Coordinates of C-alpha atoms in Angstrom, one line a residue:
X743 CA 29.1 -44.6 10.7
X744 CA 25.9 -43.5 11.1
X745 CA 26.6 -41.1 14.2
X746 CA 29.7 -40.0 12.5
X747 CA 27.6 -39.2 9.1
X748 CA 25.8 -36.8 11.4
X749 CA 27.8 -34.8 13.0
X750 CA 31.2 -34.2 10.3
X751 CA 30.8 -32.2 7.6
X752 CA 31.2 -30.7 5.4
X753 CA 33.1 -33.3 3.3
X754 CA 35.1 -32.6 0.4
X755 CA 33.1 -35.2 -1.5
X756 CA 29.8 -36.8 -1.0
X757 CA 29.1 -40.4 -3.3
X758 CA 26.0 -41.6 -4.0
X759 CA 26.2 -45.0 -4.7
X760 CA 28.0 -48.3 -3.0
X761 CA 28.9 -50.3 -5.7
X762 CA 32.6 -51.0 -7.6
X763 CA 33.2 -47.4 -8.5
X764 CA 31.5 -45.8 -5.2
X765 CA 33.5 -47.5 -3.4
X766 CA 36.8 -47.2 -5.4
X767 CA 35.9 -43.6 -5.4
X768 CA 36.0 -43.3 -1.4
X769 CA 39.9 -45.8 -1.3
X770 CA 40.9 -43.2 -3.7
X771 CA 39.8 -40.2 -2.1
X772 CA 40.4 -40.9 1.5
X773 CA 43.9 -42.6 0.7
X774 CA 44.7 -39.0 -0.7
X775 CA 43.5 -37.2 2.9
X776 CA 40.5 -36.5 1.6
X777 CA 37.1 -36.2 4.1
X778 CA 34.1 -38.7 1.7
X779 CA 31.3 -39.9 2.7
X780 CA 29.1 -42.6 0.5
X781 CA 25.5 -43.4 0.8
X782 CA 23.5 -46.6 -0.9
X783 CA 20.3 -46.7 -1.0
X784 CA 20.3 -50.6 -0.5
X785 CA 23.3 -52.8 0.3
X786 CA 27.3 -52.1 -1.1
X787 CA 27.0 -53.9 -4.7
X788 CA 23.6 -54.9 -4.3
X789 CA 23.2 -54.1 -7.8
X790 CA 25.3 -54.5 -10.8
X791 CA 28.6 -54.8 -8.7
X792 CA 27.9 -58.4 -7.2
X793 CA 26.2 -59.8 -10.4
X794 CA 29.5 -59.7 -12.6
X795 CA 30.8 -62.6 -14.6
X796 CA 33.8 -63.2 -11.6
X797 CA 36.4 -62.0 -14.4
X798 CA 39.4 -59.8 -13.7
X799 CA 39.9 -59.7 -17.5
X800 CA 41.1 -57.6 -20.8
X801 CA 38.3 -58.3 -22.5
X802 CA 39.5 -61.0 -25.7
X803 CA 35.8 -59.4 -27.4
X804 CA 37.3 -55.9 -26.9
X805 CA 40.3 -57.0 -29.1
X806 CA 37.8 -58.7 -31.5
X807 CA 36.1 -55.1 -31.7
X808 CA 39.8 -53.7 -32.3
X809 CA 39.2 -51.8 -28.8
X810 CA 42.8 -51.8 -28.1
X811 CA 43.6 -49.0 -25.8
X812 CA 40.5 -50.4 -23.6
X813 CA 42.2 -54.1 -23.8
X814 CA 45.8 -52.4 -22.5
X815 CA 44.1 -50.2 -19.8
X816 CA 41.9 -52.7 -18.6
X817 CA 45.1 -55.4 -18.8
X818 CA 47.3 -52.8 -17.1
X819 CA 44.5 -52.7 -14.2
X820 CA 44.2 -56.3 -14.1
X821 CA 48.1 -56.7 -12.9
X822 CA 47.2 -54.2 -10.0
X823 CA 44.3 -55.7 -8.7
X824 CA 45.6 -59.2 -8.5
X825 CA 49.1 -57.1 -7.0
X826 CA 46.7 -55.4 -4.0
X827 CA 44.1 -58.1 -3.4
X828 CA 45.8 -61.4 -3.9
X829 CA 43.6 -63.3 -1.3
X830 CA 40.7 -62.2 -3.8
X831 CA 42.2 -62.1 -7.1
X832 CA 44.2 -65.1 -8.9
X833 CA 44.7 -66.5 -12.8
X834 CA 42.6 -68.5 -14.6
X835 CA 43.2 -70.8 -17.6
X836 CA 41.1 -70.1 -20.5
X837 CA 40.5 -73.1 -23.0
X838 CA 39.0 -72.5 -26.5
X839 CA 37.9 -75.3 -28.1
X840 CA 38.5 -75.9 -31.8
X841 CA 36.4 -77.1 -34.2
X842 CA 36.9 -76.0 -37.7
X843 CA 40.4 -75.9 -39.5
X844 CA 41.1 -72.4 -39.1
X845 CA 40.1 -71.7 -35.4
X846 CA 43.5 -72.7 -33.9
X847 CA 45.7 -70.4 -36.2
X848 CA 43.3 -67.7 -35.5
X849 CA 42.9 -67.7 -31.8
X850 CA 46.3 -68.8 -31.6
X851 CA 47.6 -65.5 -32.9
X852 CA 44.8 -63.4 -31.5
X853 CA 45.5 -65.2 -28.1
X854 CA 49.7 -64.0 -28.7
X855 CA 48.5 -60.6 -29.7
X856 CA 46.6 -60.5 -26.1
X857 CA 49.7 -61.7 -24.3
X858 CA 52.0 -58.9 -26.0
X859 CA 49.4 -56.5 -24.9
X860 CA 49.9 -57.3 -21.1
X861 CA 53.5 -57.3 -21.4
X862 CA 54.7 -57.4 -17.6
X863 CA 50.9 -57.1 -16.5
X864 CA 50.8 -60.8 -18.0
X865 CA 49.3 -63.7 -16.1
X866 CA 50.5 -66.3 -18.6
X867 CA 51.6 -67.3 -22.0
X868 CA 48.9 -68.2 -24.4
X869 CA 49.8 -72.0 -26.7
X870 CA 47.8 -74.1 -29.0
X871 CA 46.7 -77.5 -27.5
X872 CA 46.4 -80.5 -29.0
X873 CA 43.1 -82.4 -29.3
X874 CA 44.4 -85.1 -26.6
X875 CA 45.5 -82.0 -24.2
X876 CA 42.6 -80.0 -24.6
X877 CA 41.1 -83.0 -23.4
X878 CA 43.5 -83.4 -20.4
X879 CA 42.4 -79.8 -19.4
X880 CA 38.1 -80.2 -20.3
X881 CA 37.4 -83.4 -19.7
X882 CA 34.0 -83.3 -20.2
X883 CA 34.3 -81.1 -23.5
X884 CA 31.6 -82.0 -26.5
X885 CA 34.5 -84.7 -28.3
X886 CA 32.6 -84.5 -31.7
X887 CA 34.7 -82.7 -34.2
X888 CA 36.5 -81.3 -31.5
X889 CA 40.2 -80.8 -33.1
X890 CA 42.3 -79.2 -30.3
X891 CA 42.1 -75.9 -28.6
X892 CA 43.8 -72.3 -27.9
X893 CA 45.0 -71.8 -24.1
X894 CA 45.2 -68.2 -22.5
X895 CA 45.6 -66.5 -19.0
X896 CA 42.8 -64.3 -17.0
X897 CA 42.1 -63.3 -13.4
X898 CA 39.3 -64.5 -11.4
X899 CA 37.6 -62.8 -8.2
X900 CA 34.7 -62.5 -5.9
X901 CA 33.2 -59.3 -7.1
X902 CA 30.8 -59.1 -3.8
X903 CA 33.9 -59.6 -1.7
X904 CA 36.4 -57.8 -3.0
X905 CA 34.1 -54.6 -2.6
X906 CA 33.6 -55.4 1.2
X907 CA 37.3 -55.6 1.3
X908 CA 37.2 -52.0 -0.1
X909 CA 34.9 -50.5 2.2
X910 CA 36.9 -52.1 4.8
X911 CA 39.9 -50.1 3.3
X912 CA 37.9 -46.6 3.1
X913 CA 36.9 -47.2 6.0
X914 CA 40.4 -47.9 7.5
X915 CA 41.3 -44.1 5.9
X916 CA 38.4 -42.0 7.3
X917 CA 36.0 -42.3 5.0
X918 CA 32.5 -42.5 5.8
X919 CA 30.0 -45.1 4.4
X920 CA 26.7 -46.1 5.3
X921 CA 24.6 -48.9 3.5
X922 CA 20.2 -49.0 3.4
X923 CA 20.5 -44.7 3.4
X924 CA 18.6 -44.0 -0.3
X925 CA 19.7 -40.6 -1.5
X926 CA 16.4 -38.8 -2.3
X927 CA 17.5 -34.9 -2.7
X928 CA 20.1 -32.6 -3.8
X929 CA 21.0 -29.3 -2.1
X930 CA 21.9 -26.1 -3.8
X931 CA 23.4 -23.1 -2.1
X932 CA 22.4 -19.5 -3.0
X933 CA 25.1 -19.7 -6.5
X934 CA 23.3 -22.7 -7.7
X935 CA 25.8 -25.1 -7.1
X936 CA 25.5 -28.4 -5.1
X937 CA 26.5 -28.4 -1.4
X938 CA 24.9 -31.7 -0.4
X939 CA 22.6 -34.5 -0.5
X940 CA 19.6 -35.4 1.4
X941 CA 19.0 -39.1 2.3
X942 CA 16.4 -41.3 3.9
X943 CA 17.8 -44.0 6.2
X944 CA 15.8 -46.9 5.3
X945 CA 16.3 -49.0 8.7
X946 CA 14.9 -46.1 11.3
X947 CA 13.5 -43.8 9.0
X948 CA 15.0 -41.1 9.7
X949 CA 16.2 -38.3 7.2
X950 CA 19.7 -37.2 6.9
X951 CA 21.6 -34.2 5.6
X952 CA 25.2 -34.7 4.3
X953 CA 27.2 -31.4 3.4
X954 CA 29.9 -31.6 0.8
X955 CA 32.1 -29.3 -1.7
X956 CA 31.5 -31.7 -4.4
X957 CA 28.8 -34.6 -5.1
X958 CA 29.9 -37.4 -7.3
X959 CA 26.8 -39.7 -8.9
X960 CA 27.9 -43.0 -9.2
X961 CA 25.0 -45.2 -9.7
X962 CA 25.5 -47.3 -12.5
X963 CA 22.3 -48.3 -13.7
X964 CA 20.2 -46.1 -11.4
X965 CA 22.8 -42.5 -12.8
X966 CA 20.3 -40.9 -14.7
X967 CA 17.6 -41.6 -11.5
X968 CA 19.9 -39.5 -9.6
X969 CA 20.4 -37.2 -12.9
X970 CA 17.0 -36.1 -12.4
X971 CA 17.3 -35.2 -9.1
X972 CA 19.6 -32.4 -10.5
X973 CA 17.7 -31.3 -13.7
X974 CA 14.0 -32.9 -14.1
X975 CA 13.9 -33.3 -17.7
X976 CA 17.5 -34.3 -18.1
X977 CA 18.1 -36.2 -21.4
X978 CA 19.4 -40.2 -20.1
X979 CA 23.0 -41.1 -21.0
X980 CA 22.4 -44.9 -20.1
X981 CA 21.0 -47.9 -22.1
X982 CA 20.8 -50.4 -19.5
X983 CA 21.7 -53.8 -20.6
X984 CA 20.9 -57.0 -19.1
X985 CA 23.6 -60.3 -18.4
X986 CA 22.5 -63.4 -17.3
X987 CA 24.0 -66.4 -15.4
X988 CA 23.5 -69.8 -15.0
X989 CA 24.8 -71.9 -12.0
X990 CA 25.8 -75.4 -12.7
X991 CA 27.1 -78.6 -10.0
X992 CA 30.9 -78.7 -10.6
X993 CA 30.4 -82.3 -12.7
X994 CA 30.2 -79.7 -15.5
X995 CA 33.4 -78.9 -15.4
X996 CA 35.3 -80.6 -12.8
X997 CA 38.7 -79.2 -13.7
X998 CA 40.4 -75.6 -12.8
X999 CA 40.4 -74.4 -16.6
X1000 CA 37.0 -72.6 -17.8
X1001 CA 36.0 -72.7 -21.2
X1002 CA 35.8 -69.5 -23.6
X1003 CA 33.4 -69.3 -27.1
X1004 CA 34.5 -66.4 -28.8
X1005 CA 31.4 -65.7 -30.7
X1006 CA 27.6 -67.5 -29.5
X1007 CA 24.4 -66.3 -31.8
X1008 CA 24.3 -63.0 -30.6
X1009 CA 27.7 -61.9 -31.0
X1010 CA 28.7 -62.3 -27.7
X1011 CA 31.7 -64.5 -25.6
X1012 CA 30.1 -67.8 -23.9
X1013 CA 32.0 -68.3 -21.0
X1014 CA 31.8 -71.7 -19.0
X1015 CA 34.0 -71.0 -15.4
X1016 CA 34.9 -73.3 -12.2
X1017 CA 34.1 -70.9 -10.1
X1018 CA 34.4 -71.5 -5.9
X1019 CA 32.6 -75.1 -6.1
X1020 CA 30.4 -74.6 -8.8
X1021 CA 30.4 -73.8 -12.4
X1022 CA 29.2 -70.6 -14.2
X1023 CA 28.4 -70.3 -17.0
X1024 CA 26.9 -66.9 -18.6
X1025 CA 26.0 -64.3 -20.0
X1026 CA 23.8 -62.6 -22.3
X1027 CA 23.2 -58.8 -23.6
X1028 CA 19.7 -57.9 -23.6
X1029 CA 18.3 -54.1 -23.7
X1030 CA 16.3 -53.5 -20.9
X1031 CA 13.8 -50.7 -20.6
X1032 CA 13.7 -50.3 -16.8
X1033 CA 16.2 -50.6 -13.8
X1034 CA 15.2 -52.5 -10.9
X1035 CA 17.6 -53.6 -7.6
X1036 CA 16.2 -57.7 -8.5
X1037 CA 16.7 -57.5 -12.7
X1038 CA 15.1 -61.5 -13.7
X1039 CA 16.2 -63.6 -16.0
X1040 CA 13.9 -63.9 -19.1
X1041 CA 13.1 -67.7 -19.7
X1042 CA 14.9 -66.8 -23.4
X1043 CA 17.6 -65.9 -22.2
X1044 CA 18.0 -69.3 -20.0
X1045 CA 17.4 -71.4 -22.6
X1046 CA 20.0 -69.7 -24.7
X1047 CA 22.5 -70.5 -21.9
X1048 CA 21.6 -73.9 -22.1
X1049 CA 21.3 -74.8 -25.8
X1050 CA 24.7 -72.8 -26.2
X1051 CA 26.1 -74.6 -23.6
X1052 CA 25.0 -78.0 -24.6
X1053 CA 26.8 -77.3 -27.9
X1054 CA 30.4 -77.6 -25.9
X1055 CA 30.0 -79.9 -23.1
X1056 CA 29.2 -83.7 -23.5
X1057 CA 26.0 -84.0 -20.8
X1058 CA 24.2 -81.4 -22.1
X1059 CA 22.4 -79.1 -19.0
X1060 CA 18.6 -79.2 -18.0
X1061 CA 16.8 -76.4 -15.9
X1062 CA 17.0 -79.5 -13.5
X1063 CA 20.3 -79.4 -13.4
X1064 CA 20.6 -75.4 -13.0
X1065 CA 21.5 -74.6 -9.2
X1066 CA 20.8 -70.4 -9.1
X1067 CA 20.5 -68.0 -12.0
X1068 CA 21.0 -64.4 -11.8
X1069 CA 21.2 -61.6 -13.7
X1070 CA 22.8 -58.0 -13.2
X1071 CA 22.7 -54.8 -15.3
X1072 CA 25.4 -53.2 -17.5
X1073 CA 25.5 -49.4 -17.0
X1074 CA 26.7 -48.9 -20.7
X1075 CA 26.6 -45.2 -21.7
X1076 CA 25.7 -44.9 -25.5
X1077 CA 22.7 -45.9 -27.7
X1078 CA 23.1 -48.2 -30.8
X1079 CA 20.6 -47.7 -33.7
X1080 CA 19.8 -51.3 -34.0
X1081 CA 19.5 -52.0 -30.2
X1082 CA 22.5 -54.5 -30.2
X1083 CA 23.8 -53.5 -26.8
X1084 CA 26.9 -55.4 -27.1
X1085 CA 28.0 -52.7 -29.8
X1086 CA 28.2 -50.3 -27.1
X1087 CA 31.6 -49.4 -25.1
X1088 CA 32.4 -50.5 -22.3
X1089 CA 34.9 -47.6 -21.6
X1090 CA 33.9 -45.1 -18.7
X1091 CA 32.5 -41.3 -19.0
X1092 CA 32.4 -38.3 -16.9
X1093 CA 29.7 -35.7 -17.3
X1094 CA 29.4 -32.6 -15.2
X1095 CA 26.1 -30.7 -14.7
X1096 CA 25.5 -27.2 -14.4
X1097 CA 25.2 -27.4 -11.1
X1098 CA 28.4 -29.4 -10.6
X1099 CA 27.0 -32.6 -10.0
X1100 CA 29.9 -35.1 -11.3
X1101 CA 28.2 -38.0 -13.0
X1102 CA 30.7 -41.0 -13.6
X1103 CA 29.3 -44.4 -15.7
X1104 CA 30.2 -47.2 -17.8
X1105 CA 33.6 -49.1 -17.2
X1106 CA 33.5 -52.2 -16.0
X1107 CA 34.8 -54.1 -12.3
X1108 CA 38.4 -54.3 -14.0
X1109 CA 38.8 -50.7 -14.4
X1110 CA 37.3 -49.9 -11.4
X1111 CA 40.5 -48.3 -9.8
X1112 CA 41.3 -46.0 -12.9
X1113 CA 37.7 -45.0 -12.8
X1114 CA 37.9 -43.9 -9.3
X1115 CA 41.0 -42.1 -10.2
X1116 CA 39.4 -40.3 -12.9
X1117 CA 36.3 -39.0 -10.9
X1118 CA 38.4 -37.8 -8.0
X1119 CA 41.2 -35.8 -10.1
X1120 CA 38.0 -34.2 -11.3
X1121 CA 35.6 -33.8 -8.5
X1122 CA 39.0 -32.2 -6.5
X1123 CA 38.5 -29.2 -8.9
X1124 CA 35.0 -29.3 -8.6
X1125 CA 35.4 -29.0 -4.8
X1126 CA 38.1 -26.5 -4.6
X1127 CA 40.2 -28.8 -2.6
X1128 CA 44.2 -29.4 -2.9
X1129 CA 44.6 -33.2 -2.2
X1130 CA 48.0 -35.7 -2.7
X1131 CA 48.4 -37.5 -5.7
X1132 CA 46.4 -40.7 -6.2
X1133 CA 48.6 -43.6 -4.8
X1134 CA 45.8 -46.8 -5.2
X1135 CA 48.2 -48.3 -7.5
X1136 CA 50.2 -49.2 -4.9
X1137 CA 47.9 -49.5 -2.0
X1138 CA 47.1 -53.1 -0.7
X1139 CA 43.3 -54.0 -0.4
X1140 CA 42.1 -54.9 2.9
X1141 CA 43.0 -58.2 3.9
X1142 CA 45.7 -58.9 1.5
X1143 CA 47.3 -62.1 2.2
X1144 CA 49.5 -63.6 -0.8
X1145 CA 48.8 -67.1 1.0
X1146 CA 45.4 -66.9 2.2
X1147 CA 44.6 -70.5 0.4
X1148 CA 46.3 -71.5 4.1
X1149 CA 42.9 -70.5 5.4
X1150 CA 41.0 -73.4 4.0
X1151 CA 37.4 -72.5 3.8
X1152 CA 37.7 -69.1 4.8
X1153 CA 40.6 -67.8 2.5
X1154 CA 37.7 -65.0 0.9
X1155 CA 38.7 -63.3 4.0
X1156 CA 42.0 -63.0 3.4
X1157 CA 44.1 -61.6 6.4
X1158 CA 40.6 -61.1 8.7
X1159 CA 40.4 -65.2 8.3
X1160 CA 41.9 -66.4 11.7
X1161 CA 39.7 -63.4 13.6
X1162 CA 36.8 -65.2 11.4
X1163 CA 37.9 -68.5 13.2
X1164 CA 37.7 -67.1 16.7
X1165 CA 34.2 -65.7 16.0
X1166 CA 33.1 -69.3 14.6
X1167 CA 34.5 -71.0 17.6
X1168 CA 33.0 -68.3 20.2
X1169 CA 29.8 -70.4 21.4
X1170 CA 28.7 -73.9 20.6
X1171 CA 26.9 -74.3 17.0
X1172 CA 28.5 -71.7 15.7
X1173 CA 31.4 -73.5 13.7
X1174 CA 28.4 -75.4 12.2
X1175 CA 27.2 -74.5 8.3
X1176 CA 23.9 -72.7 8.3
X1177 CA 23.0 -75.8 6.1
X1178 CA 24.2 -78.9 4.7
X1179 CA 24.6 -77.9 1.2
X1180 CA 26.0 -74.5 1.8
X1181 CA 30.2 -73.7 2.8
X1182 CA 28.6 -70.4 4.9
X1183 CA 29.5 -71.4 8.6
X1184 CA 26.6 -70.1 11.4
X1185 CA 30.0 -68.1 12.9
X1186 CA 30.5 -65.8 9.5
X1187 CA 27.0 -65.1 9.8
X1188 CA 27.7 -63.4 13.1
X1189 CA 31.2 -62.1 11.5
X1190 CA 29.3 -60.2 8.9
X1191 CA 27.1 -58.5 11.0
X1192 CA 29.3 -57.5 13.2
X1193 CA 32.2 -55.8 11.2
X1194 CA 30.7 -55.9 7.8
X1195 CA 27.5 -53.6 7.9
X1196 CA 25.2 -57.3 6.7
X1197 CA 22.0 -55.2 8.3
X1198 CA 19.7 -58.1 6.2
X1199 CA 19.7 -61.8 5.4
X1200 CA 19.7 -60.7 1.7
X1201 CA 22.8 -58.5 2.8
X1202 CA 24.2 -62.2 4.3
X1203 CA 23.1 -64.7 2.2
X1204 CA 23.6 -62.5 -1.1
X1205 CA 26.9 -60.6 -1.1
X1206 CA 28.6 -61.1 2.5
X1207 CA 28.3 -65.0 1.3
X1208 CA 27.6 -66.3 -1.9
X1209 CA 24.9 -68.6 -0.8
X1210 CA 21.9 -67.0 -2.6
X1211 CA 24.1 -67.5 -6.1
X1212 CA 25.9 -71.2 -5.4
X1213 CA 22.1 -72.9 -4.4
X1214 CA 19.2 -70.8 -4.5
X1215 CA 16.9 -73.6 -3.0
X1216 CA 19.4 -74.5 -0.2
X1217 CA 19.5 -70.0 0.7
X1218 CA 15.9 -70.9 0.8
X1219 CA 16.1 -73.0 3.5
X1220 CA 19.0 -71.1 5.4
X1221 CA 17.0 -68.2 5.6
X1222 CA 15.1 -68.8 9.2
X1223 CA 18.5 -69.6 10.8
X1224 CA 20.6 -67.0 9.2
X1225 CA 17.8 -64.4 10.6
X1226 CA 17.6 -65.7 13.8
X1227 CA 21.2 -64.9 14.3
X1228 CA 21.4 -61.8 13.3
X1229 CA 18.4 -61.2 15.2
X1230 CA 20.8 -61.6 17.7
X1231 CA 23.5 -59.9 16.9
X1232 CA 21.6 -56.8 15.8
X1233 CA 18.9 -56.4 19.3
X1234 CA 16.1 -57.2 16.7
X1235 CA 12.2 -58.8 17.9
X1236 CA 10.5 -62.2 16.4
X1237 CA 8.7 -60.4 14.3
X1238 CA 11.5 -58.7 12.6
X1239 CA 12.8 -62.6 11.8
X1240 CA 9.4 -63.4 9.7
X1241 CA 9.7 -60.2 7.7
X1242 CA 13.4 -61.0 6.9
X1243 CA 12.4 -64.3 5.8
X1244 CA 9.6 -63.3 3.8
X1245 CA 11.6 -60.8 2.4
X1246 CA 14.5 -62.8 1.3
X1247 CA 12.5 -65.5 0.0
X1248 CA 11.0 -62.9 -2.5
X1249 CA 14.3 -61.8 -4.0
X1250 CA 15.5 -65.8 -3.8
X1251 CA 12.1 -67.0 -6.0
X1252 CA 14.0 -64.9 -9.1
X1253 CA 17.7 -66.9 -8.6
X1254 CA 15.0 -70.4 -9.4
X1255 CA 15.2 -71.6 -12.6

């Protein structure tokens, strides 16, 4: 990639940023014949894009907020991802627990109106539950008062996963992408338009020059950082907002139905998921004044989690209890007079510069494909170029494999899974877990590196596996082995091991409770 990023050019479209919409950007373009090329400064969906809340959803708080065309578009979208990445993408029942007299007619017909909303994009039909059901489905609900419950349909992914599975695709239609290459210029021609970007390539140092007909900023958090590349004193569109997570052992929750609150002390949903082998259970909407690559948790917003969470399950939670937490940043484009950031919508912009730099924030991972679609249609004027039409709707992720549970362990990898197996069953050891605590064999380790641009133990541990997020402590410990092999793998010296360690243990210290 990175040979190739030197010597083609010019592309129709340069991205800046690797994240949900980057990404979905480049599948969009390059499916249409399209030459793209993406840069991130750090690793695809290091930021906002592998911090998500693992739901493939409407958005029930959307409909609270009478947000309806958002629900249906984001509903609509739903059906296509789970059509295209079915190895990623499946449903999820939804239990809300009732408490008062009026809860179950209420959610009952706003769970109905949710349904008729999806219409053939539906994953399943909503029904009240009795008290002795909703037991049957949370068995280790808060019983006290508890009078029955509401039960509805969502999807549930891997965010981190399913966007290597779109760079895999890009990459399978030409684009270009490179990860670790931090865009730190624009280029002008003689008219004052863009014609390219400038990067630094953050593993040899060296500087790179991409030319393009069109540059498309789509940096979530970081779009007004690359805003100001373009006009200095550029007014910001964003008001960052920060979500929080808290990891749980699956005792929590031990069956496949997650629990929804529709309305917690700040006005947001409390959601309580099975997710993989452990629970989480999140989030929070805090304004944030800066944007960082490692957002932490604020010890209020931890306790929050747990004192709401101890309102709905029968053991209540302990930091003690708490495997990882983590937090990511909403890109939300909008300011609210009172600083509520949950007020804000969730629906995406576009904003063009004078110099034709195509800013594109907001949305959310659900919409991530319409998003794309957007910014393309638009940046294919802005280039001057006559593409096809879009045809993602249709298009089938990368690994797509309606029966990847047959894989066992390594069913995230959908259709890739049995060259996964060879790799893990190359050389002695390396069908072994990197540690006891952790479903990450030593062989995907390799895997990663190999064909999935993991350049970093953070880039392993983090998003090619979920380690980092399932058991902070136990990532920890993995660290030293997981650098040693791709030490290996990528020709790199001893000493290069103890910075990666180092390194990783410094981003891990924030996932402790």
């Amino acid at each position: 990639m990175l040979q190739r990023l030197r010597t083609e050019g010019p592309f129709d479209l340069a991205v800046v940023g690797g994240g949900a919409t980057g990404l979905g950007i480049a599948v969009d373009a390059a499916s249409r014949g399209c030459s793209v090329a993406v840069l991130e400064q750090d690793d695809f969906g290091k930021g906002t894009s592998s911090r998500s809340t693992k739901l493939v959803h409407g958005g029930v708080r959307y409909l609270q907020q009478g947000n309806v065309p958002l629900v249906m578009e984001a509903l609509k979208e739903r059906g296509i991802l789970r059509q295209n990445a079915p190895h990623l993408v499946h449903d999820l029942r939804f239990v809300v627990p009732n408490y008062a007299w009026w809860e179950a007619p209420f959610y009952g017909i706003g769970m109905r109106v949710y349904d008729a909303l999806a219409g053939r994009y539906g994953f399943g039909d909503s029904a009240n539950l009795s008290r002795a059901e909703t037991l049957e489905r949370i068995p280790t609900i808060e019983v006290d008062g508890l009078r029955g419950g509401v039960v509805y349909h969502d999807g549930q992914f891997d965010d981190a996963r399913l966007l290597i599975h779109l760079a895999f695709t890009a990459a399978a239609h030409g684009a270009v992408l490179l990860n670790h290459a931090e865009v730190v210029g624009l280029e002008r021609g003689t008219d004052g338009f863009l014609e390219g970007i400038r990067a630094h390539d953050r593993e040899t140092g060296a500087e790179l020059e991409v030319r393009a007909r069109a540059v498309i900023n789509a940096t979530g958090a970081f779009s007004d950082a690359v805003r100001r590349l373009d006009e200095p004193d550029v007014q910001p569109m964003i008001q960052p907002s920060q979500g929080v997570h808290l990891v749980l052992p699956k005792e929590f929750l031990p069956g496949d139905s997650a629990i929804m609150v529709p309305h917690t002390d700040d006005g947001r949903v409390l959601f309580a998921i099975p997710w993989h082998h452990v629970v989480l259970v999140g989030t929070t909407d805090t304004p944030v004044a800066e944007v960082c690559l490692e957002p932490r948790p604020r010890q209020d917003e931890i306790e929050f989690l747990l004192a709401h969470t101890a309102r709905y399950l029968e053991r209540d939670p302990t930091r003690a209890d708490v495997l990882s937490v983590f937090a990511g940043l909403r890109p939300l484009v909008g300011l609210v007079a009172d600083g509520d950031t949950a007020k804000v919508s969730r629906e995406h912009t576009l904003h063009v510069s004078n110099s034709g730099l195509l800013t594109i924030a907001g949305g959310k991972w659900t919409t991530y494909r319409k998003m794309a679609e957007d910014a393309v249609d638009h940046a294919l004027t802005l280039a001057g170029v006559e593409a096809g039409p879009c045809v993602t709707r249709e298009l089938r992720i990368h690994g797509c494999d309606p029966d990847a549970t047959r894989h066992g362990s390594l069913a995230i990898y959908g259709s890739d899974a049995p060259a996964v197996r060879v790799v893990c069953h190359e050389r002695s050891g390396l069908d072994a877990p990197v540690h006891p605590a952790l479903p990450l064999l030593r062989g995907e380790v390799v895997w990663a590196a190999r064909h999935e641009m993991a350049r970093t133990v953070d880039d392993a541990l983090a998003r090619r596996s979920r380690a980092l997020i399932f058991d902070a402590r136990a990532a920890m410990e993995a660290a030293p082995a997981v650098a040693e092999l791709l030490a290996q793998e990528l020709g790199r010296e001893d000493g290069w091991i103890d910075e990666q360690v180092a390194a990783f243990e410094d981003i891990a210290a924030a996932y402790l409770p």
